[in-house]
Each structure stands twice: as C-alpha cells, then as structure tokens.
C-alpha cells in the first residue's frame, strides 16, 4: 500500500514539476555557476543568492569551521538542464526513491515511565548474526560515538536516513534511529501519541542510550519536521542534553504557520495520506479518545493535528484557544536561548516543503545566537542535496560529519589550552609560596564552585 502511494506521489510531482523544468531550460544561458561563500554575519537577502552561504554570528568556532570543513566552501553547481535543478525531483528522490542498502537494524523497545513504548533501531553492517550485532552495539565498553537520528514527525524512514546510517557506520559511528510511539512498526501500548514538540519521550531515550554507552559521545541529526523535536529537546534540557553537537537537515522552524498554510498541494496530500494510513491501524483504540471520523476525513495537516491534540470529548468539540495553547507548548524555538551546544542547520532556498526562505527561516537566530549555524544552498529541495560527482556520500551528510569532527576538535583544543593555563597558574603559585608554611597556604580563600572554570569550555567559542 505504501509503495503504491509512493508511486502515485511520484507521478503527481512529475506533473507539477513540468513547468519548472521548462523554465530552467529557458534560463540556462543566464545561469551563474560561480562558487561563492557567504561568511559569518552576512545579510540574509543582500544581492543575488550564491550557490552556498554560511550564515552565523562571528565567533572563534565559526572561523574554525570555515577553515576545517571543506564542504562548507564547495557545493557542486548543478546545470540548469539536470533533474537535480528541480526541487520537487530532489525531494521525491531523497524521500521515496528505493535504495539497496547493506544496513540492517536491531531494534530495542524502550518502555517509558507512563508504560508507553518507543523503538530504537541500531544500524549494523551486513553479515553476521543479529545476536552478535546486538551484543556488540550494546557494549558499555565501546568508545564509539553515537549518531542519534530523528526522522520526520510522520515516521517515514527515507532514503536519506538509510544513507546517513551507512555513512555513519563507515566513519566509526554507532547510528541509532529514534522511532516515536506507533511509528515505523512501534506498538501503541497506551492511548497517547507524542505531540509535535514534546521532548519527554526523547529525553528518556537519550538517558537510556547514555546508560548503554556511557563512554561514547552523542551526536544528533534530525530530518525535516523531526527537527522540531530535536530543537525542543535541546532548548528544554540546555546544558544537560548529554549531546556534543547536533545538525538539522531541512528543518521546519515556524511550525504553527507551516501547519496552517501547509506545503504545496502534492506534498500536503502525500503527507496527509501517509499519516492516515499509519493511524488507521489504531482506529479502534484511538476511537476511545478522539473523534476518528473527523480524523480520517480531515483535508489539511492542521485539521488532523487539531483532532489529535486540540479537541475535547469523543464528539470532536474544538476547545477555544486550544490551537494557540498547543503551539505555546510545542513551538521548537520556545526555549531556543537555552540551547548550549553547536547546532548546524542545512537548508535550501528552493525547498518546496518549507516554503520561501525569507518568510520561513529565522535569520535573526543565526545572526545573533553563537550556537546556531546555517548552511544555505541555492538548490537542493527538501532533504535532497544531491549534487553531481558527489560520490557515495551526499554533500549534506559530508557537511554534517565534518561539522561534528571540527566541533569536537575545537572543544578538545580549548580544553587543552585551559588545562595548560591552569598548570601555568599552579606553577606560578608554587613559586610564590614556596618559602611559606603549609598552614599559610591553607588559609587562602578557595571557591568550591568556580563558575568561570566550569563553563569556560562551553562559552569560549562564542568570542
């Protein structure tokens, strides 16, 4: 059924995309393929759009990223006659195109505090028995970094997610996919679905991962609407997120407006149909909580979200002000000032799902908050970013892995510099007091909570 739905979506998108193809062919002679990089703090909409722009607040970490991340400076240009120049094709290719993957998954069902269930799918390479892989990926002695992948909020495991798992394995990561309640074959054990930006389930999953792999750093990557959950988690947990760095691929930032206006009609129809198919499995049990007739007859993403989370009683009565109150609790940017780790966001100007960048991207966030970095491409669609001669690794995945490596190296260098300064300070103190008695040194005031020393590693890169 899902394969049939995918085929219909591809046909519809091909029809809708016929005009953009002809338009780009007509403009081929005026196409500019010069590579440009927009440095930190550059204006969002000044002049012609370069193939790649790096937008952020100037800082020591931003300069380090520009020097050590090659993918930040070399997006491959796309000829106007190529299918890659059409955002709808890029989006469909990354989401629905089949891929023969060597990655297999070993699933852990995690029972939550309210008896609900989420699933963690650990990616393993081909070959060997599942039991062997399970023992290997749950070893508490492993120091391999964890690559926590949060798919879109509809639960669709896309081609790009599978490729990211493959790339993560080849680079020494332990990829694990977080599946929400009832999604991707996860049983619905309680009559409760996860709200769009409620990080409670993800928080318990991260604690479990931390318990199973205490020696491994945790890096997080989210895709599309799944970025709302990741940003909510990072904002709510702050410096207690247990994560080193995070990345969002084609995130949806202004989610309330996105649900109200919706993407273009082929994608709106496809997302709506896919969610109805997934929820139809639980039609009977959901009938105890919501008005299922309204749910499966809804014609927009907003209507479906309202039925699931904003109605009272089985008659489907709309609670006054429930929609606004829902987004006060679930807006991904509600606690964005509390985010305490570097976050890379990769977006394209021609994203057909998110919408126009001037209205849908929070430019002030990247220009004023030193924790957020934006890579903005001229082309790439929604979670596409497929460029010519890219090899087996998508450009967006390469940029994410380079970002994780560079931030880790930067923090390590900062920590070494701090320790060296501390040793020099201790050496100077020893020389100063070497002729004094021990009792005199003991009378020196000492602060048991040196706030500047504790938080220096977090704030140093904001200079």
Short mmCIF file of C-alpha atoms in Angstrom, two decimals:
data_model
loop_
_atom_site.label_atom_id
_atom_site.label_comp_id
_atom_site.label_asym_id
_atom_site.label_seq_id
_atom_site.Cartn_x
_atom_site.Cartn_y
_atom_site.Cartn_z
CA UNK A 1 0.00 0.00 0.00
CA UNK A 2 2.75 2.42 0.91
CA UNK A 3 4.66 1.54 -2.28
CA UNK A 4 1.54 2.33 -4.31
CA UNK A 5 1.16 5.62 -2.52
CA UNK A 6 4.79 6.44 -3.29
CA UNK A 7 4.30 5.72 -6.98
CA UNK A 8 1.23 7.98 -7.14
CA UNK A 9 3.12 10.75 -5.37
CA UNK A 10 5.99 10.49 -7.84
CA UNK A 11 3.60 10.78 -10.80
CA UNK A 12 1.85 13.81 -9.32
CA UNK A 13 5.10 15.56 -8.51
CA UNK A 14 6.41 14.90 -12.01
CA UNK A 15 3.31 16.55 -13.49
CA UNK A 16 3.55 19.55 -11.17
CA UNK A 17 7.28 19.89 -11.88
CA UNK A 18 6.96 20.07 -15.68
CA UNK A 19 6.74 23.86 -15.71
CA UNK A 20 9.83 24.46 -13.50
CA UNK A 21 11.85 22.21 -15.85
CA UNK A 22 10.89 24.23 -18.90
CA UNK A 23 11.55 27.47 -17.04
CA UNK A 24 15.05 26.42 -16.01
CA UNK A 25 15.84 25.27 -19.54
CA UNK A 26 14.87 28.70 -20.81
CA UNK A 27 17.12 30.35 -18.23
CA UNK A 28 20.11 28.06 -18.85
CA UNK A 29 22.02 30.71 -20.75
CA UNK A 30 21.84 33.10 -17.79
CA UNK A 31 22.85 30.53 -15.17
CA UNK A 32 25.80 31.53 -12.97
CA UNK A 33 27.80 28.58 -11.65
CA UNK A 34 30.45 30.51 -9.76
CA UNK A 35 31.09 29.16 -6.26
CA UNK A 36 30.61 31.76 -3.54
CA UNK A 37 30.72 31.56 0.20
CA UNK A 38 28.80 33.99 2.39
CA UNK A 39 30.81 34.38 5.57
CA UNK A 40 29.60 34.70 9.14
CA UNK A 41 27.24 37.55 9.84
CA UNK A 42 26.39 38.19 6.20
CA UNK A 43 23.00 39.64 5.39
CA UNK A 44 20.23 37.20 4.63
CA UNK A 45 18.93 38.57 1.40
CA UNK A 46 21.51 41.01 0.04
CA UNK A 47 22.19 40.74 -3.68
CA UNK A 48 21.95 37.60 -5.81
CA UNK A 49 21.79 34.28 -3.99
CA UNK A 50 25.15 32.46 -4.05
CA UNK A 51 25.33 28.67 -4.53
CA UNK A 52 26.27 28.34 -0.86
CA UNK A 53 26.03 30.76 2.07
CA UNK A 54 27.37 30.23 5.59
CA UNK A 55 25.41 32.47 7.95
CA UNK A 56 26.15 32.82 11.66
CA UNK A 57 27.36 35.18 14.34
CA UNK A 58 31.14 35.79 14.11
CA UNK A 59 33.00 33.67 16.66
CA UNK A 60 36.14 31.61 17.16
CA UNK A 61 34.22 28.40 16.39
CA UNK A 62 32.75 29.89 13.20
CA UNK A 63 36.24 30.76 11.93
CA UNK A 64 37.46 27.28 12.84
CA UNK A 65 34.60 25.67 10.90
CA UNK A 66 35.34 27.71 7.79
CA UNK A 67 38.99 26.64 7.95
CA UNK A 68 38.46 22.93 8.62
CA UNK A 69 35.18 22.00 6.88
CA UNK A 70 35.82 21.71 3.15
CA UNK A 71 32.18 21.02 2.35
CA UNK A 72 31.27 24.48 3.68
CA UNK A 73 33.05 26.04 0.72
CA UNK A 74 32.48 23.78 -2.29
CA UNK A 75 28.94 22.86 -3.28
CA UNK A 76 28.90 21.41 -6.77
CA UNK A 77 27.00 23.59 -9.21
CA UNK A 78 24.04 21.99 -10.99
CA UNK A 79 23.45 22.51 -14.74
CA UNK A 80 20.03 24.01 -15.48
CA UNK A 81 19.10 21.02 -17.66
CA UNK A 82 19.77 18.46 -14.91
CA UNK A 83 16.93 16.87 -12.94
CA UNK A 84 18.80 17.94 -9.81
CA UNK A 85 17.91 21.56 -10.56
CA UNK A 86 14.22 20.80 -9.93
CA UNK A 87 13.43 20.93 -6.18
CA UNK A 88 10.46 18.56 -6.44
CA UNK A 89 12.63 15.89 -8.06
CA UNK A 90 15.29 16.32 -5.38
CA UNK A 91 12.68 15.97 -2.64
CA UNK A 92 11.00 12.88 -4.07
CA UNK A 93 14.34 11.25 -4.82
CA UNK A 94 15.58 11.68 -1.26
CA UNK A 95 12.32 10.56 0.34
CA UNK A 96 10.85 7.80 -1.82
CA UNK A 97 13.41 6.51 -4.27
CA UNK A 98 14.27 2.87 -3.43
CA UNK A 99 17.79 2.02 -2.35
CA UNK A 100 19.53 -1.31 -1.94
CA UNK A 101 21.08 -0.81 1.47
CA UNK A 102 23.50 -3.10 3.28
CA UNK A 103 22.40 -1.65 6.60
CA UNK A 104 20.32 -3.79 8.92
CA UNK A 105 18.65 -2.74 12.14
CA UNK A 106 18.48 -4.32 15.57
CA UNK A 107 15.51 -2.95 17.49
CA UNK A 108 15.25 -2.10 21.17
CA UNK A 109 11.78 -1.40 22.56
CA UNK A 110 12.07 1.08 25.40
CA UNK A 111 9.25 1.17 27.93
CA UNK A 112 8.68 4.70 29.18
CA UNK A 113 7.63 5.93 32.60
CA UNK A 114 3.93 6.00 31.56
CA UNK A 115 4.15 2.45 30.09
CA UNK A 116 4.35 3.78 26.54
CA UNK A 117 6.79 2.32 24.03
CA UNK A 118 9.32 3.90 21.69
CA UNK A 119 11.75 1.98 19.50
CA UNK A 120 15.47 2.46 18.98
CA UNK A 121 16.79 0.90 15.76
CA UNK A 122 20.55 0.33 15.94
CA UNK A 123 22.14 0.22 12.50
CA UNK A 124 24.61 -2.60 11.84
CA UNK A 125 26.50 -3.61 8.72
CA UNK A 126 25.67 -6.62 6.58
CA UNK A 127 26.80 -10.10 7.50
CA UNK A 128 26.95 -11.87 10.81
CA UNK A 129 24.16 -12.85 13.13
CA UNK A 130 21.77 -10.41 14.72
CA UNK A 131 22.72 -11.68 18.16
CA UNK A 132 26.37 -10.84 17.57
CA UNK A 133 25.46 -7.36 16.39
CA UNK A 134 23.21 -6.84 19.38
CA UNK A 135 25.94 -7.72 21.82
CA UNK A 136 28.41 -5.50 20.00
CA UNK A 137 26.23 -2.38 19.79
CA UNK A 138 25.12 -2.56 23.43
CA UNK A 139 28.61 -2.98 24.85
CA UNK A 140 29.16 -0.43 27.62
CA UNK A 141 32.92 -0.55 26.98
CA UNK A 142 32.64 0.91 23.48
CA UNK A 143 34.00 4.42 22.98
CA UNK A 144 32.48 4.80 19.51
CA UNK A 145 30.42 7.97 19.13
CA UNK A 146 26.65 7.63 18.90
CA UNK A 147 24.81 9.08 15.89
CA UNK A 148 21.23 9.60 17.06
CA UNK A 149 18.96 10.07 14.03
CA UNK A 150 15.49 11.60 14.42
CA UNK A 151 13.38 11.10 11.26
CA UNK A 152 10.48 13.31 10.26
CA UNK A 153 7.47 13.59 12.57
CA UNK A 154 5.43 11.32 10.30
CA UNK A 155 7.77 8.39 10.95
CA UNK A 156 8.82 7.82 7.33
CA UNK A 157 12.30 6.28 7.08
CA UNK A 158 13.58 7.91 3.92
CA UNK A 159 16.35 7.01 1.53
CA UNK A 160 18.48 9.77 3.01
CA UNK A 161 18.12 8.33 6.53
CA UNK A 162 19.37 4.96 5.29
CA UNK A 163 22.32 6.62 3.53
CA UNK A 164 23.15 8.55 6.68
CA UNK A 165 23.23 5.27 8.63
CA UNK A 166 25.61 3.79 6.04
CA UNK A 167 27.90 6.81 6.13
CA UNK A 168 27.85 6.85 9.92
CA UNK A 169 28.92 3.21 10.10
CA UNK A 170 31.81 3.78 7.68
CA UNK A 171 33.03 6.73 9.81
CA UNK A 172 33.04 4.79 13.06
CA UNK A 173 29.71 5.96 14.50
CA UNK A 174 27.01 3.79 16.07
CA UNK A 175 23.85 5.04 14.28
CA UNK A 176 20.55 4.64 16.09
CA UNK A 177 17.14 5.76 14.78
CA UNK A 178 14.56 7.08 17.25
CA UNK A 179 11.01 5.93 16.44
CA UNK A 180 8.10 7.64 18.17
CA UNK A 181 5.07 5.89 19.60
CA UNK A 182 3.10 3.97 16.95
CA UNK A 183 5.55 4.89 14.16
CA UNK A 184 7.60 2.57 11.96
CA UNK A 185 6.09 -0.57 13.46
CA UNK A 186 6.38 0.54 17.09
CA UNK A 187 3.41 -0.82 19.09
CA UNK A 188 1.00 1.68 20.62
CA UNK A 189 0.73 0.43 24.19
CA UNK A 190 -1.06 3.49 25.60
CA UNK A 191 -3.80 5.69 24.16
CA UNK A 192 -1.37 8.56 23.77
CA UNK A 193 0.52 9.93 20.80
CA UNK A 194 3.56 12.16 21.02
CA UNK A 195 2.84 15.83 20.46
CA UNK A 196 4.89 17.63 17.84
CA UNK A 197 7.42 19.30 20.14
CA UNK A 198 7.12 17.27 23.34
CA UNK A 199 10.65 16.03 24.18
CA UNK A 200 9.67 13.81 27.15
CA UNK A 201 9.99 10.52 25.23
CA UNK A 202 13.23 11.58 23.55
CA UNK A 203 14.67 12.57 26.93
CA UNK A 204 14.11 9.07 28.29
CA UNK A 205 15.58 7.54 25.13
CA UNK A 206 18.73 9.66 25.41
CA UNK A 207 19.15 8.64 29.04
CA UNK A 208 18.86 5.00 28.01
CA UNK A 209 21.47 5.46 25.27
CA UNK A 210 23.70 7.19 27.78
CA UNK A 211 23.26 4.24 30.15
CA UNK A 212 24.06 1.67 27.44
CA UNK A 213 27.03 3.62 26.00
CA UNK A 214 28.44 5.78 28.81
CA UNK A 215 31.83 6.20 27.13
CA UNK A 216 30.58 7.38 23.73
CA UNK A 217 29.84 10.96 22.74
CA UNK A 218 26.31 11.55 21.42
CA UNK A 219 25.69 13.49 18.22
CA UNK A 220 22.16 14.08 16.91
CA UNK A 221 20.85 14.56 13.36
CA UNK A 222 17.22 15.36 12.57
CA UNK A 223 15.39 15.45 9.27
CA UNK A 224 12.58 17.75 8.16
CA UNK A 225 9.79 18.10 10.77
CA UNK A 226 11.78 15.85 13.11
CA UNK A 227 13.95 18.89 13.76
CA UNK A 228 11.11 20.34 15.81
CA UNK A 229 11.53 17.54 18.34
CA UNK A 230 15.32 17.88 18.44
CA UNK A 231 15.25 21.67 18.89
CA UNK A 232 12.61 21.33 21.61
CA UNK A 233 14.78 18.80 23.42
CA UNK A 234 17.93 20.92 23.19
CA UNK A 235 16.11 24.03 24.40
CA UNK A 236 14.37 22.32 27.29
CA UNK A 237 17.44 20.38 28.50
CA UNK A 238 20.03 23.11 27.94
CA UNK A 239 23.47 22.06 29.14
CA UNK A 240 22.06 18.73 30.39
CA UNK A 241 21.27 17.36 26.93
CA UNK A 242 24.21 14.84 27.02
CA UNK A 243 24.96 15.82 23.41
CA UNK A 244 28.16 17.22 21.94
CA UNK A 245 26.71 18.73 18.74
CA UNK A 246 23.59 18.50 16.58
CA UNK A 247 22.51 19.05 12.99
CA UNK A 248 19.14 19.67 11.33
CA UNK A 249 18.55 18.76 7.67
CA UNK A 250 15.87 20.94 6.03
CA UNK A 251 14.26 21.88 9.37
CA UNK A 252 10.82 23.45 9.68
CA UNK A 253 11.24 26.38 12.07
CA UNK A 254 7.93 28.27 12.04
CA UNK A 255 5.82 25.18 12.59
CA UNK A 256 2.49 26.74 13.53
CA UNK A 257 2.44 28.77 10.33
CA UNK A 258 3.58 25.73 8.36
CA UNK A 259 0.70 23.62 9.65
CA UNK A 260 -1.74 26.45 8.97
CA UNK A 261 -0.62 27.14 5.39
CA UNK A 262 0.79 23.71 4.59
CA UNK A 263 3.28 22.80 1.85
CA UNK A 264 2.34 22.78 -1.84
CA UNK A 265 -0.64 20.57 -2.58
CA UNK A 266 1.13 17.39 -3.85
CA UNK A 267 3.29 17.19 -0.72
CA UNK A 268 0.40 18.20 1.54
CA UNK A 269 -1.74 15.44 0.05
CA UNK A 270 1.04 12.86 0.30
CA UNK A 271 1.85 13.66 3.96
CA UNK A 272 -1.82 13.65 4.90
CA UNK A 273 -2.46 10.31 3.19
CA UNK A 274 0.63 8.71 4.69
CA UNK A 275 -0.33 9.75 8.23
CA UNK A 276 -3.89 8.48 7.76
CA UNK A 277 -2.60 5.10 6.58
CA UNK A 278 -0.31 4.81 9.60
CA UNK A 279 -3.03 5.82 12.08
CA UNK A 280 -5.68 3.57 10.51
CA UNK A 281 -4.01 0.61 12.23
CA UNK A 282 -5.09 2.07 15.58
CA UNK A 283 -8.52 3.31 14.51
CA UNK A 284 -10.40 1.32 17.14
CA UNK A 285 -8.26 2.22 20.14
CA UNK A 286 -7.99 5.88 19.10
CA UNK A 287 -11.78 5.96 18.99
CA UNK A 288 -11.73 5.83 22.78
CA UNK A 289 -10.02 9.21 22.88
CA UNK A 290 -10.77 11.20 19.73
CA UNK A 291 -13.40 11.52 17.03
CA UNK A 292 -11.96 9.22 14.38
CA UNK A 293 -14.45 10.24 11.69
CA UNK A 294 -13.14 13.80 11.87
CA UNK A 295 -9.58 12.47 11.91
CA UNK A 296 -9.82 10.41 8.72
CA UNK A 297 -11.95 12.98 6.88
CA UNK A 298 -9.58 15.88 7.59
CA UNK A 299 -8.30 17.62 4.49
CA UNK A 300 -5.32 19.51 5.93
CA UNK A 301 -2.39 18.89 8.26
CA UNK A 302 -3.73 21.49 10.67
CA UNK A 303 -7.14 19.80 10.85
CA UNK A 304 -5.54 16.44 11.58
CA UNK A 305 -3.27 17.90 14.27
CA UNK A 306 -6.23 19.64 15.90
CA UNK A 307 -8.26 16.43 16.00
CA UNK A 308 -5.37 14.51 17.57
CA UNK A 309 -4.37 17.03 20.25
CA UNK A 310 -6.76 20.01 20.49
CA UNK A 311 -10.24 18.53 20.83
CA UNK A 312 -12.18 17.57 23.93
CA UNK A 313 -14.50 14.59 24.15
CA UNK A 314 -15.45 11.98 21.58
CA UNK A 315 -17.72 14.39 19.69
CA UNK A 316 -14.74 16.31 18.41
CA UNK A 317 -15.58 19.63 20.03
CA UNK A 318 -12.92 22.26 19.40
CA UNK A 319 -11.63 23.86 22.59
CA UNK A 320 -11.37 27.65 22.32
CA UNK A 321 -7.77 28.77 22.16
CA UNK A 322 -6.51 25.17 22.15
CA UNK A 323 -4.58 25.62 18.89
CA UNK A 324 -2.57 28.58 20.17
CA UNK A 325 -2.00 26.90 23.53
CA UNK A 326 -0.83 23.76 21.74
CA UNK A 327 1.92 25.69 19.94
CA UNK A 328 2.93 27.56 23.06
CA UNK A 329 3.90 24.13 24.42
CA UNK A 330 5.27 22.69 21.17
CA UNK A 331 6.97 25.52 19.27
CA UNK A 332 10.53 24.26 18.59
CA UNK A 333 12.00 27.73 19.22
CA UNK A 334 10.24 28.41 22.51
CA UNK A 335 13.40 27.76 24.57
CA UNK A 336 15.99 28.31 21.85
CA UNK A 337 18.02 30.68 24.05
CA UNK A 338 18.75 27.75 26.38
CA UNK A 339 20.48 25.65 23.70
CA UNK A 340 24.04 25.03 24.92
CA UNK A 341 25.68 23.06 22.07
CA UNK A 342 26.57 23.94 18.46
CA UNK A 343 23.73 23.28 16.01
CA UNK A 344 24.19 23.20 12.23
CA UNK A 345 21.12 23.75 10.05
CA UNK A 346 21.30 22.86 6.35
CA UNK A 347 18.58 24.40 4.17
CA UNK A 348 17.95 25.20 0.52
CA UNK A 349 16.35 28.29 -0.94
CA UNK A 350 14.16 26.23 -3.29
CA UNK A 351 12.67 23.98 -0.58
CA UNK A 352 9.12 23.17 -1.81
CA UNK A 353 8.00 21.82 1.57
CA UNK A 354 9.26 24.55 3.92
CA UNK A 355 8.40 27.49 1.66
CA UNK A 356 10.07 30.79 0.81
CA UNK A 357 13.24 31.32 2.86
CA UNK A 358 12.58 35.00 3.65
CA UNK A 359 9.35 34.09 5.44
CA UNK A 360 10.24 30.70 6.91
CA UNK A 361 13.86 30.99 8.11
CA UNK A 362 14.64 32.74 11.44
CA UNK A 363 17.52 34.87 10.17
CA UNK A 364 17.93 36.70 13.47
CA UNK A 365 18.56 33.40 15.25
CA UNK A 366 21.66 32.65 13.19
CA UNK A 367 22.94 36.24 13.19
CA UNK A 368 22.67 36.73 16.96
CA UNK A 369 22.93 33.30 18.62
CA UNK A 370 26.51 31.91 18.58
CA UNK A 371 25.29 28.31 18.94
CA UNK A 372 23.44 28.20 15.60
CA UNK A 373 25.00 27.94 12.13
CA UNK A 374 23.17 27.97 8.79
CA UNK A 375 24.38 26.45 5.53
CA UNK A 376 22.03 27.77 2.86
CA UNK A 377 22.25 26.33 -0.64
CA UNK A 378 20.64 27.75 -3.74
CA UNK A 379 19.41 24.30 -4.82
CA UNK A 380 18.69 21.02 -3.10
CA UNK A 381 14.95 20.74 -2.47
CA UNK A 382 13.71 19.35 0.83
CA UNK A 383 16.22 16.89 2.34
CA UNK A 384 17.64 16.31 -1.15
CA UNK A 385 21.05 17.99 -1.58
CA UNK A 386 22.11 15.62 -4.35
CA UNK A 387 24.87 17.17 -6.45
CA UNK A 388 26.84 15.90 -9.47
CA UNK A 389 30.04 13.94 -8.82
CA UNK A 390 29.28 13.68 -5.10
CA UNK A 391 30.35 10.04 -4.83
CA UNK A 392 28.77 7.64 -2.34
CA UNK A 393 28.30 10.36 0.32
CA UNK A 394 25.68 13.09 -0.02
CA UNK A 395 27.04 16.61 0.34
CA UNK A 396 24.73 17.30 3.30
CA UNK A 397 25.92 14.18 5.13
CA UNK A 398 29.54 15.09 4.48
CA UNK A 399 28.92 18.59 5.85
CA UNK A 400 27.29 17.17 9.00
CA UNK A 401 30.13 14.74 9.73
CA UNK A 402 32.77 17.42 9.11
CA UNK A 403 30.86 19.73 11.45
CA UNK A 404 30.84 17.10 14.19
CA UNK A 405 34.54 16.38 13.74
CA UNK A 406 35.53 20.06 13.70
CA UNK A 407 33.49 21.00 16.77
CA UNK A 408 34.94 18.06 18.70
CA UNK A 409 38.49 19.03 17.74
CA UNK A 410 37.81 22.66 18.64
CA UNK A 411 36.50 21.77 22.09
CA UNK A 412 39.45 19.44 22.67
CA UNK A 413 41.90 22.22 21.74
CA UNK A 414 40.08 24.65 24.04
CA UNK A 415 40.22 22.15 26.89
CA UNK A 416 43.95 21.57 26.38
CA UNK A 417 44.58 25.31 26.38
CA UNK A 418 42.56 25.70 29.58
CA UNK A 419 44.48 22.90 31.30
CA UNK A 420 47.81 24.36 30.18
CA UNK A 421 46.81 27.76 31.58
CA UNK A 422 45.77 26.11 34.83
CA UNK A 423 49.12 24.30 35.09
CA UNK A 424 50.99 27.54 34.47
CA UNK A 425 48.93 29.21 37.16
CA UNK A 426 49.64 26.42 39.64
CA UNK A 427 53.33 26.59 38.83
CA UNK A 428 53.38 30.33 39.49
CA UNK A 429 51.52 29.86 42.76
CA UNK A 430 54.06 27.23 43.85
CA UNK A 431 56.97 29.54 43.21
CA UNK A 432 55.28 32.41 45.05
CA UNK A 433 54.54 30.41 48.20
CA UNK A 434 57.47 28.03 48.25
CA UNK A 435 59.01 29.82 51.29
CA UNK A 436 55.75 29.92 53.22
CA UNK A 437 54.41 27.32 55.59
CA UNK A 438 51.67 24.95 54.62
CA UNK A 439 49.32 26.48 57.18
CA UNK A 440 49.59 29.88 55.47
CA UNK A 441 48.55 28.35 52.16
CA UNK A 442 45.59 26.66 53.77
CA UNK A 443 44.28 29.98 54.97
CA UNK A 444 43.98 31.21 51.36
CA UNK A 445 40.31 31.54 50.33
CA UNK A 446 39.10 28.86 47.92
CA UNK A 447 35.82 28.77 46.00
CA UNK A 448 34.36 25.28 45.68
CA UNK A 449 32.27 26.31 42.65
CA UNK A 450 34.42 28.16 40.14
CA UNK A 451 31.73 29.09 37.64
CA UNK A 452 34.14 30.54 35.07
CA UNK A 453 36.28 27.40 35.06
CA UNK A 454 33.27 25.09 34.84
CA UNK A 455 31.61 26.82 31.91
CA UNK A 456 34.70 28.02 30.04
CA UNK A 457 34.60 25.08 27.62
CA UNK A 458 31.00 25.92 26.69
CA UNK A 459 31.35 29.66 26.27
CA UNK A 460 34.83 30.04 24.83
CA UNK A 461 33.77 29.55 21.23
CA UNK A 462 31.25 32.43 21.45
CA UNK A 463 34.03 35.02 21.40
#
